[in-house]
Short mmCIF file of C-alpha atoms in Angstrom, two decimals:
data_model
loop_
_atom_site.label_atom_id
_atom_site.label_comp_id
_atom_site.label_asym_id
_atom_site.label_seq_id
_atom_site.Cartn_x
_atom_site.Cartn_y
_atom_site.Cartn_z
CA MET A 219 32.94 3.36 6.17
CA ALA A 220 29.62 1.54 6.44
CA ARG A 221 29.48 -1.96 5.04
CA LYS A 222 27.10 -2.76 2.21
CA LEU A 223 24.06 -4.71 3.40
CA LYS A 224 22.96 -7.75 1.46
CA SER A 225 19.31 -8.44 0.81
CA ASP A 226 17.66 -11.35 2.56
CA ARG A 227 17.50 -14.17 0.01
CA ILE A 228 14.87 -16.19 1.87
CA LEU A 229 12.57 -13.18 2.19
CA PHE A 230 13.09 -12.29 -1.47
CA LEU A 231 12.36 -15.87 -2.60
CA ALA A 232 9.26 -15.98 -0.39
CA THR A 233 8.06 -12.77 -2.03
CA ILE A 234 8.64 -14.18 -5.52
CA LEU A 235 6.84 -17.38 -4.53
CA LEU A 236 3.84 -15.47 -3.16
CA VAL A 237 3.63 -13.29 -6.27
CA GLY A 238 3.76 -16.36 -8.49
CA LEU A 239 1.12 -18.11 -6.41
CA SER A 240 -1.12 -15.04 -6.56
CA ILE A 241 -0.91 -15.03 -10.35
CA VAL A 242 -1.98 -18.69 -10.46
CA MET A 243 -4.84 -17.97 -8.03
CA VAL A 244 -6.07 -15.00 -10.06
CA TYR A 245 -6.16 -17.16 -13.17
CA SER A 246 -7.94 -20.06 -11.47
CA ALA A 247 -10.53 -17.71 -9.94
CA SER A 248 -11.18 -15.54 -13.00
CA ALA A 249 -10.66 -17.59 -16.18
CA MET A 250 -14.30 -18.62 -16.51
CA LEU A 251 -15.59 -15.13 -15.77
CA ALA A 252 -13.18 -13.57 -18.26
CA GLN A 253 -14.24 -16.12 -20.89
CA GLU A 254 -17.94 -15.45 -20.32
CA ARG A 255 -17.77 -11.65 -20.20
CA TYR A 256 -14.86 -10.81 -22.50
CA GLN A 257 -14.26 -14.01 -24.52
CA GLN A 258 -10.64 -13.89 -23.34
CA PRO A 259 -9.85 -16.41 -20.60
CA TYR A 260 -6.37 -14.94 -20.02
CA LEU A 261 -7.49 -11.31 -19.67
CA PHE A 262 -7.15 -11.01 -15.89
CA LEU A 263 -4.10 -13.27 -15.88
CA THR A 264 -2.24 -10.97 -18.28
CA LYS A 265 -3.24 -7.87 -16.31
CA GLN A 266 -2.12 -9.46 -13.04
CA LEU A 267 1.11 -10.63 -14.65
CA MET A 268 1.81 -7.15 -16.01
CA TRP A 269 1.33 -5.56 -12.59
CA ALA A 270 3.38 -8.29 -10.90
CA VAL A 271 6.30 -7.65 -13.26
CA LEU A 272 6.01 -3.90 -12.65
CA GLY A 273 5.87 -4.48 -8.88
CA LEU A 274 8.92 -6.75 -8.95
CA ALA A 275 10.81 -4.16 -11.01
CA LEU A 276 9.93 -1.51 -8.41
CA LEU A 277 11.00 -3.94 -5.69
CA GLY A 278 14.39 -4.22 -7.38
CA ILE A 279 14.73 -0.44 -7.47
CA VAL A 280 13.61 0.06 -3.87
CA MET A 281 16.02 -2.64 -2.67
CA ARG A 282 18.90 -0.65 -4.13
CA VAL A 283 18.06 2.48 -2.11
CA ASP A 284 19.79 2.76 1.24
CA TYR A 285 17.19 1.86 3.86
CA ARG A 286 18.32 4.75 6.07
CA HIS A 287 16.76 7.13 3.55
CA TYR A 288 13.30 5.80 4.44
CA ARG A 289 13.65 6.82 8.08
CA GLU A 290 14.58 10.45 7.41
CA PRO A 291 12.03 12.94 8.78
CA ALA A 292 11.78 14.68 5.40
CA PHE A 293 10.79 11.40 3.75
CA ILE A 294 8.31 10.48 6.50
CA TRP A 295 6.56 13.86 6.65
CA THR A 296 6.51 14.22 2.88
CA SER A 297 4.88 10.78 2.65
CA LEU A 298 2.30 11.74 5.27
CA GLY A 299 1.57 14.97 3.39
CA VAL A 300 1.21 13.23 0.04
CA VAL A 301 -1.14 10.60 1.50
CA THR A 302 -3.24 13.24 3.26
CA ALA A 303 -3.46 15.25 0.04
CA GLY A 304 -4.40 12.07 -1.82
CA LEU A 305 -7.15 11.23 0.68
CA VAL A 306 -8.58 14.72 0.16
CA ALA A 307 -8.06 14.71 -3.63
CA VAL A 308 -10.23 11.61 -3.98
CA PHE A 309 -13.28 13.71 -3.07
CA PHE A 310 -12.68 15.91 -6.11
CA SER A 311 -11.84 13.17 -8.61
CA PRO A 312 -14.34 11.93 -11.19
CA PRO A 313 -16.12 8.73 -10.18
CA VAL A 314 -14.91 5.42 -11.58
CA ASN A 315 -17.67 2.79 -11.59
CA HIS A 316 -19.73 5.09 -9.35
CA ALA A 317 -17.00 5.27 -6.69
CA ARG A 318 -14.43 7.94 -5.87
CA ARG A 319 -11.66 5.83 -4.38
CA TRP A 320 -9.19 6.38 -7.20
CA PHE A 321 -7.66 9.35 -8.92
CA GLY A 322 -5.54 9.43 -12.04
CA VAL A 323 -1.84 10.23 -12.12
CA GLY A 324 -0.16 10.05 -15.51
CA GLY A 325 -2.66 7.56 -16.92
CA LEU A 326 -2.48 5.27 -13.89
CA GLY A 327 -5.11 4.94 -11.19
CA VAL A 328 -3.88 5.58 -7.66
CA GLN A 329 -5.74 4.50 -4.54
CA PRO A 330 -4.57 6.64 -1.60
CA SER A 331 -5.56 4.04 0.99
CA GLU A 332 -2.81 1.75 -0.34
CA LEU A 333 -0.24 4.52 -0.03
CA ALA A 334 -1.53 5.21 3.49
CA LYS A 335 -0.59 1.67 4.53
CA LEU A 336 3.00 2.08 3.34
CA THR A 337 3.27 5.50 4.94
CA ALA A 338 2.00 4.12 8.25
CA ILE A 339 4.67 1.40 8.15
CA PHE A 340 7.45 3.94 7.46
CA PHE A 341 6.18 6.27 10.19
CA ILE A 342 5.82 3.57 12.85
CA ALA A 343 9.22 2.04 12.12
CA ALA A 344 11.02 5.40 12.21
CA LEU A 345 9.26 6.53 15.36
CA LEU A 346 9.90 3.31 17.25
CA GLU A 347 13.55 3.39 16.26
CA ARG A 348 13.93 6.96 17.50
CA ARG A 349 12.14 6.18 20.75
CA ALA A 350 13.68 2.78 21.44
CA HIS A 351 15.37 4.03 24.63
CA ARG A 352 11.92 4.64 26.21
CA ILE A 353 9.93 1.96 24.40
CA ASN A 354 8.21 0.84 27.62
CA ASP A 355 6.73 4.32 28.18
CA VAL A 356 3.38 4.04 26.37
CA ARG A 357 2.69 7.78 26.25
CA TYR A 358 6.09 8.49 24.77
CA SER A 359 6.30 5.66 22.26
CA LEU A 360 2.79 4.55 21.29
CA VAL A 361 0.46 7.57 21.57
CA PRO A 362 1.94 9.37 18.52
CA ILE A 363 1.64 6.15 16.53
CA VAL A 364 -1.99 5.71 17.51
CA ILE A 365 -2.80 9.32 16.58
CA VAL A 366 -1.29 9.12 13.10
CA VAL A 367 -2.51 5.61 12.29
CA MET A 368 -6.02 6.38 13.50
CA GLY A 369 -6.01 9.54 11.40
CA LEU A 370 -5.09 7.52 8.32
CA VAL A 371 -7.61 4.79 9.15
CA ILE A 372 -10.43 7.24 9.87
CA GLY A 373 -9.65 9.20 6.70
CA THR A 374 -9.73 6.01 4.63
CA ILE A 375 -12.97 4.79 6.24
CA VAL A 376 -14.67 8.18 5.80
CA ILE A 377 -13.82 8.08 2.10
CA ALA A 378 -15.05 4.50 1.81
CA MET A 379 -18.32 5.28 3.62
CA PHE A 380 -19.23 7.89 1.02
CA MET A 381 -18.75 5.41 -1.81
CA PRO A 382 -21.57 3.21 -3.12
CA MET A 383 -19.31 0.23 -3.81
CA PHE A 384 -18.23 -2.55 -1.45
CA GLY A 385 -14.96 -2.13 0.40
CA LEU A 386 -13.72 -0.57 3.60
CA GLY A 387 -17.11 1.08 4.09
CA GLU A 388 -18.53 -2.38 4.67
CA LEU A 389 -16.09 -2.88 7.50
CA ALA A 390 -17.32 0.32 9.08
CA GLY A 391 -20.92 -0.90 8.93
CA LYS A 392 -22.21 1.00 5.88
CA GLN A 393 -24.11 -1.07 3.33
CA GLY A 394 -23.59 -0.04 -0.32
#
């Protein structure tokens, strides 16, 4: 019988500390702007706090799932499929502030490029674990990673280049 793994307390506390610090930074950077534009100095603070609480709740749920589930091929390929579909779906979504980087799911806005980052992490970790016995063979271990990651990066940059707002398109050299 496998033993139950404990979560890393130091890593968890560092995460909580960073989230708390980010909330303070958002407030210090946006209070004046929120007061001038919306007459509510705590507007962005409350939004950031709401999303931080939601993120920490999701963190608690994800920590309870057996990590071995995240390395299953069905999970990895489903994630890649969902991200690819999301990157394509953005082209057909209505523009938000003259940009098509988001699409709505159940009243929430989803940005596929953020999901692509998580999917890339899951894919790389699972692939490297499976190929650990030949990790020094670049063709065997790294070429598949480069292909998938570059596909995700190129897909994200292509989407960003067609958008008139600042963002990843700026990194690719397109001025908006």
